[in-house]
Structure formats: C-alpha cells, structure tokens
Tab-separated table of C-alpha atoms in Angstrom:
chain	number	residue	atom	x	y	z
P	1	MET	CA	112.551	104.909	45.305
P	2	GLY	CA	109.908	107.438	43.705
P	3	PHE	CA	106.195	106.661	43.961
P	4	LYS	CA	104.859	102.808	43.804
P	5	ILE	CA	101.675	101.386	44.511
P	6	LYS	CA	101.918	97.937	45.519
P	7	GLY	CA	99.018	96.886	47.705
P	8	VAL	CA	97.696	99.726	50.010
P	9	VAL	CA	99.248	103.210	49.747
P	10	ILE	CA	98.489	106.165	51.925
P	11	GLU	CA	99.808	109.026	50.550
P	12	TYR	CA	99.657	112.006	52.881
P	13	LEU	CA	98.621	115.483	52.273
P	14	GLU	CA	99.489	116.023	56.031
P	15	LYS	CA	99.632	113.738	59.522
P	16	PRO	CA	98.228	115.148	61.891
P	17	LYS	CA	98.366	113.409	65.474
P	18	VAL	CA	95.377	113.034	68.279
P	19	LYS	CA	94.961	110.911	71.637
P	20	LYS	CA	91.604	109.949	71.388
P	21	GLY	CA	90.609	110.097	67.362
P	22	ARG	CA	87.722	108.157	65.527
P	23	LEU	CA	87.643	107.029	62.782
P	24	ILE	CA	84.659	106.828	60.358
P	25	GLN	CA	84.329	104.803	57.077
P	26	GLY	CA	81.854	105.785	54.599
P	27	LEU	CA	82.414	103.615	51.286
P	28	LEU	CA	80.540	103.075	48.486
P	29	GLY	CA	78.126	99.967	49.085
P	30	VAL	CA	74.196	98.928	49.088
P	31	GLY	CA	72.379	101.325	49.096
P	32	GLN	CA	75.134	103.959	48.918
P	33	VAL	CA	74.276	104.694	52.227
P	34	GLY	CA	77.564	104.756	53.775
P	35	LEU	CA	78.920	106.967	50.919
P	36	MET	CA	76.200	109.199	51.281
P	37	ALA	CA	76.847	109.542	54.969
P	38	GLY	CA	80.653	109.964	54.938
P	39	LYS	CA	80.346	112.958	52.655
P	40	GLN	CA	77.504	114.474	54.596
P	41	ILE	CA	79.392	114.470	57.910
P	42	ILE	CA	82.299	116.139	55.459
P	43	ASP	CA	80.172	118.476	54.479
P	44	SER	CA	78.296	119.444	57.829
P	45	THR	CA	81.939	119.307	59.583
P	46	LYS	CA	85.135	121.944	59.270
P	47	ALA	CA	86.610	118.606	57.743
P	48	ARG	CA	89.633	118.448	55.313
P	49	LYS	CA	91.437	116.331	53.267
P	50	ILE	CA	94.752	115.244	54.541
P	51	ALA	CA	95.516	111.605	52.545
P	52	HIS	CA	95.335	109.556	49.463
P	53	ILE	CA	94.146	106.335	49.510
P	54	TYR	CA	95.752	104.358	46.634
P	55	SER	CA	95.793	100.585	45.636
P	56	SER	CA	96.678	98.412	42.916
P	57	SER	CA	93.311	96.560	43.242
P	58	PHE	CA	91.343	99.702	42.662
P	59	LEU	CA	89.194	99.336	39.490
P	60	TYR	CA	86.479	102.045	38.726
P	61	PRO	CA	82.798	99.958	39.269
P	62	GLY	CA	81.960	97.834	36.076
P	63	VAL	CA	85.569	98.400	34.412
P	64	VAL	CA	87.796	95.475	34.301
P	65	LEU	CA	91.242	97.361	33.385
P	66	PRO	CA	93.323	99.628	35.412
P	67	GLY	CA	93.273	103.376	34.393
P	68	VAL	CA	92.494	107.041	35.939
P	69	VAL	CA	89.554	108.800	36.650
P	70	TYR	CA	88.887	113.128	36.037
P	71	ASP	CA	88.433	115.895	38.449
P	72	ASP	CA	85.888	119.298	37.272
P	73	LYS	CA	89.294	120.413	36.071
P	74	ASN	CA	90.094	117.463	33.284
P	75	LEU	CA	93.351	116.564	35.371
P	76	VAL	CA	93.771	113.094	36.191
P	77	ASP	CA	94.898	110.996	39.185
P	78	LEU	CA	94.706	107.473	40.190
P	79	HIS	CA	91.644	105.634	41.645
P	80	ARG	CA	92.071	106.642	45.040
P	81	ASN	CA	90.043	107.243	48.481
P	82	ASP	CA	90.379	110.015	50.873
P	83	ILE	CA	91.245	110.517	54.301
P	84	TYR	CA	89.790	113.735	55.515
P	85	PHE	CA	89.685	115.172	59.056
P	86	ASP	CA	88.376	116.802	61.583
P	87	GLU	CA	90.391	118.764	64.336
P	88	GLU	CA	87.805	120.337	66.698
P	89	LYS	CA	85.732	116.632	67.026
P	90	GLU	CA	89.021	115.102	66.226
P	91	ILE	CA	87.315	112.597	63.737
P	92	PHE	CA	89.325	111.033	60.156
P	93	ILE	CA	86.074	109.920	57.853
P	94	ILE	CA	87.562	107.724	55.050
P	95	THR	CA	85.374	108.106	51.766
P	96	GLY	CA	85.095	106.869	48.256
P	97	ILE	CA	84.136	104.520	45.780
P	98	TYR	CA	86.895	101.614	46.229
P	99	GLN	CA	87.289	98.871	48.352
P	100	GLY	CA	88.732	95.495	46.923
P	101	THR	CA	88.743	93.372	43.988
P	102	SER	CA	89.525	89.895	45.991
P	103	PRO	CA	89.654	89.142	48.884
P	104	GLU	CA	93.228	89.572	49.598
P	105	SER	CA	92.898	93.271	48.557
P	106	TYR	CA	89.752	93.306	51.248
P	107	PHE	CA	92.168	92.151	53.916
P	108	ASP	CA	95.583	94.238	52.316
P	109	MET	CA	93.054	97.571	53.027
P	110	ALA	CA	91.411	97.069	55.896
P	111	GLU	CA	95.454	95.950	57.176
P	112	ALA	CA	96.032	99.007	56.140
P	113	ILE	CA	93.388	101.494	57.878
P	114	THR	CA	94.161	100.008	60.872
P	115	GLU	CA	98.213	100.706	60.903
P	116	PHE	CA	96.629	104.009	59.629
P	117	CYS	CA	94.183	104.486	63.019
P	118	ARG	CA	97.690	103.403	64.892
P	119	GLU	CA	100.010	106.133	63.329
P	120	VAL	CA	97.815	108.825	63.919
P	121	GLY	CA	96.421	108.280	66.928
P	122	VAL	CA	92.836	106.708	66.258
P	123	LYS	CA	91.348	104.382	69.768
P	124	GLU	CA	87.792	103.890	68.147
P	125	ILE	CA	86.526	102.626	64.549
P	126	TYR	CA	83.473	102.992	63.099
P	127	THR	CA	81.705	101.674	59.595
P	128	LEU	CA	78.871	102.789	57.927
P	129	GLY	CA	76.965	100.719	55.555
P	130	GLY	CA	73.370	99.607	54.169
P	131	TYR	CA	71.661	96.952	54.845
P	132	GLY	CA	69.465	95.543	51.802
P	133	ILE	CA	66.145	94.819	52.602
P	134	GLY	CA	64.718	93.878	48.708
P	135	LYS	CA	61.485	96.817	49.779
P	136	LYS	CA	61.032	100.190	49.884
P	137	ILE	CA	60.682	101.121	53.788
P	138	GLU	CA	59.227	104.338	55.617
P	139	GLU	CA	61.539	103.997	58.771
P	140	PRO	CA	64.367	102.986	58.105
P	141	ALA	CA	66.081	100.929	61.061
P	142	VAL	CA	69.880	100.575	62.064
P	143	TYR	CA	71.775	97.712	63.420
P	144	GLY	CA	74.482	97.361	64.576
P	145	VAL	CA	77.589	94.759	64.357
P	146	VAL	CA	79.646	93.672	66.891
P	147	TYR	CA	82.713	91.853	67.913
P	148	SER	CA	82.640	91.512	72.042
P	149	GLU	CA	80.146	90.972	74.356
P	150	GLU	CA	81.616	95.028	75.382
P	151	ARG	CA	80.490	96.267	72.705
P	152	LYS	CA	77.222	94.250	72.718
P	153	LYS	CA	76.309	95.746	76.028
P	154	GLU	CA	76.740	99.454	74.545
P	155	LEU	CA	74.787	99.307	71.946
P	156	ASP	CA	72.094	97.599	74.089
P	157	GLU	CA	72.397	100.483	76.150
P	158	ASN	CA	72.224	102.946	72.952
P	159	ASN	CA	68.889	101.168	72.553
P	160	ILE	CA	70.984	99.860	68.948
P	161	GLU	CA	69.361	96.154	68.235
P	162	ILE	CA	72.033	93.365	66.686
P	163	LEU	CA	72.171	92.386	63.658
P	164	LYS	CA	71.411	88.765	63.849
P	165	ALA	CA	72.219	87.193	60.504
P	166	PRO	CA	69.641	84.362	59.305
P	167	ASP	CA	71.452	81.326	58.551
P	168	GLY	CA	72.771	81.024	55.483
P	169	THR	CA	73.480	84.536	54.866
P	170	LEU	CA	77.135	86.327	55.481
P	171	GLY	CA	75.994	89.089	57.148
P	172	ALA	CA	78.322	92.572	57.204
P	173	THR	CA	79.971	92.123	53.874
P	174	GLY	CA	83.007	94.287	52.443
P	175	LEU	CA	85.026	96.156	54.909
P	176	ALA	CA	82.414	97.617	56.638
P	177	GLY	CA	81.987	94.112	58.489
P	178	ILE	CA	85.851	92.720	58.500
P	179	LEU	CA	87.043	96.097	60.108
P	180	ILE	CA	85.022	95.035	63.374
P	181	PRO	CA	86.631	91.764	64.012
P	182	LEU	CA	89.917	93.125	62.708
P	183	GLY	CA	89.999	96.401	64.482
P	184	GLU	CA	88.788	94.755	67.711
P	185	LYS	CA	91.724	92.232	67.260
P	186	ASN	CA	94.293	94.988	66.807
P	187	GLY	CA	92.806	96.723	70.026
P	188	PHE	CA	90.569	99.268	68.614
P	189	LYS	CA	87.070	99.290	69.783
P	190	SER	CA	85.058	98.999	66.445
P	191	ILE	CA	81.186	99.072	65.916
P	192	CYS	CA	79.677	98.566	62.156
P	193	LEU	CA	76.500	100.782	61.849
P	194	LEU	CA	73.674	99.622	59.073
P	195	ALA	CA	70.535	101.011	58.080
P	196	GLU	CA	68.119	99.512	56.236
P	197	THR	CA	67.430	99.467	52.959
P	198	PRO	CA	65.575	98.420	49.245
P	199	GLY	CA	69.559	98.282	48.175
P	200	SER	CA	68.319	98.563	44.285
P	201	TYR	CA	68.627	102.806	44.254
P	202	PRO	CA	70.237	105.683	46.295
P	203	ASP	CA	68.810	105.863	49.688
P	204	PRO	CA	69.649	109.126	51.270
P	205	LYS	CA	67.173	108.550	54.102
P	206	ALA	CA	68.850	105.378	54.585
P	207	SER	CA	72.021	107.345	55.264
P	208	LYS	CA	70.416	110.500	57.636
P	209	THR	CA	68.796	107.833	59.806
P	210	ILE	CA	72.217	106.478	60.109
P	211	LEU	CA	73.608	109.967	61.152
P	212	SER	CA	71.275	110.566	63.429
P	213	VAL	CA	71.997	106.705	65.332
P	214	LEU	CA	75.889	107.590	64.957
P	215	SER	CA	75.840	111.269	66.464
P	216	LYS	CA	74.117	110.172	69.248
P	217	LEU	CA	76.335	106.734	69.964
P	218	ILE	CA	79.924	109.077	69.631
P	219	ASP	CA	77.955	112.489	70.920
P	220	ILE	CA	78.508	114.416	68.197
P	221	GLU	CA	76.294	116.820	66.283
P	222	ILE	CA	76.778	115.394	62.904
P	223	SER	CA	74.042	117.571	60.430
P	224	GLY	CA	71.503	115.469	58.307
P	225	GLU	CA	69.774	118.573	57.143
P	226	GLU	CA	71.665	119.007	53.621
P	227	LEU	CA	70.018	115.196	52.591
P	228	ASP	CA	66.696	116.579	53.148
P	229	GLU	CA	66.456	117.947	49.215
P	230	GLN	CA	67.849	114.146	47.799
P	231	ILE	CA	65.095	112.851	50.128
P	232	LYS	CA	62.926	114.898	48.467
P	233	THR	CA	64.207	114.346	44.751
P	234	MET	CA	64.542	110.366	45.273
P	235	GLU	CA	60.972	110.397	46.842
P	236	LYS	CA	59.582	112.086	43.655
P	237	GLU	CA	61.253	109.486	41.249
P	238	LEU	CA	60.137	106.523	43.375
P	239	ALA	CA	56.567	107.869	42.901
P	240	LYS	CA	56.900	108.343	39.307
P	241	MET	CA	58.219	104.734	39.031
P	242	GLU	CA	55.447	103.506	40.778
P	243	GLU	CA	52.792	105.060	38.990
P	244	TYR	CA	54.182	103.797	35.602
P	245	GLU	CA	54.267	100.565	37.093
P	246	ARG	CA	51.130	100.565	38.135
P	247	LYS	CA	49.668	102.169	34.284
P	248	MET	CA	51.913	99.167	33.234
P	249	SER	CA	50.230	96.476	35.085
P	250	GLU	CA	46.888	97.826	34.531
P	251	MET	CA	47.611	97.778	30.815
P	252	TYR	CA	48.607	94.060	30.965
P	253	LYS	CA	46.025	92.755	33.549
P	254	THR	CA	44.641	89.847	32.914
P	255	PRO	CA	41.242	90.774	31.480
P	256	SER	CA	38.471	89.781	33.743
P	257	LYS	CA	35.485	87.263	32.511
P	258	GLU	CA	32.927	90.215	32.631
P	259	GLU	CA	36.092	91.900	30.080
P	260	THR	CA	36.646	89.191	27.430
P	261	LEU	CA	35.427	90.271	24.366
P	262	HIS	CA	32.815	87.065	22.675
P	263	TYR	CA	32.638	87.484	19.057
P	264	ILE	CA	29.505	85.296	17.315
P	265	GLY	CA	30.638	83.995	13.963
C-alpha cells in the first residue's frame, strides 16, 4: 500500500499504552495561547515525540496550495502536527500550527484524535486556547468550556468560571471547542480552558496563566517560568508601540482654539 494521506493519518514513531492517560491539545489559535502553552509543557517535562499527524487538509497559514516545510537542517516534510508523550506523568501533548481548512476537515481531525486516545489509553482530554477580548489586560482570566453538568461542577470546585458566550457568538471554535462534546460523547472526560488575550499578537502571559490553572486542575506540576523571558520581551515591544502611537496621536491631534494660528492679511 505504501504511505498515503487520505483524510487524517497518524504516523507512529512509537506507540505507548497507558491506563489513565491525559491528552493536552495546544495548537495555533487566538493569541497563540494554546500553541505556546503546549510547547512549554513539552519543554518543562520529559516528553518525547512519539507520532506525526498528517492531513490532506493541512495548509500553511496564508497559503492556498499544499507544499512542504523545512526543518533546521533544510530537510523537508509534509505539513504536520506532532504528538509528544511524558511517560512519568502519563500525558500526551498535541502541538502544531494546523487544525483544518473546512468544516469536514476539523471533524476528521477531532475524530482522529479521539481514536488515538482510545488506542493509547487516554481517559481525559484538555484543550487550551485563547479568548480574544480585543484589548490589553494585565491579569488574564481563564474560563472553562464543558459539555456536562458533572464537568461544570468540577470547574466550580476549582474556582474556574464557565465561559458564557453572549447571544450571537460562536463560543469556543476550532478543535479546542468541538473536541469537548465529541470527546464526552465518546466516553472521555473533556475540558476546554481559554485564557483572555487581546488576540492581535502572541500572548505568553495568557499562556503562563492557563498553565497555572491546568496544573492545579490535573494536579501535575507544569512550570511556566520559561515563558517569563517571552513576557518581558513582549511587554517591551508593546511599550514601544504604545509610545509610538502616543507620539503619532499628539502629532496629528486637532489643535485647540488657543493653539490655532490666526493669519491677518
């Protein structure tokens, strides 16, 4: 048969089996919150790469044609997400920049993930993402998205507020959202965590905040310290932008009556 990609294909480097595993999904999304959180979990644990996820629907963001991506050795591969595994903590982490390019492809991906969970022994699914609020916030809040009253009670006990989507909004979108009811309907405990973020730039502070909440929820120590340097760098860049905008605003502001020049002639 050979290697073919039709729909979603998981290529295993190894296939560990656990009894009470947890899956954490951190993919590219609003403010890159989930992606940075997922990478931080990998960097702060003993997680190793165990599988690649390929899909015929994966396209590089902003590109309309399929192609290949380069690694740091100038070798190429097809567009993919990766799955990592920490044996000591029995956690699997899915990370990458791809989700889907059509409604069908999102559900294909979600179904492939639930099937993977079933095969390796995962019992719980946690998805991470950003909740765009369109403005800078000093202390981002973290909200939960759940399918059942049982999960809602669990979040209440952990002081995690349920996200109440205003009328006319979509709530949690993408894989972070659809994996929750789909996961529960397939027998997996499933919770989505969303951290407030402006949404217009990468937000390491929101990622660190969401990791702190996740760590308490699943009772596993996950360090977010390595994000501190990224937070400092981002705050410096934002300060520069704010100063530039302030200067531009002053330069082009409408002069007051006292400042208006009068010409006589």
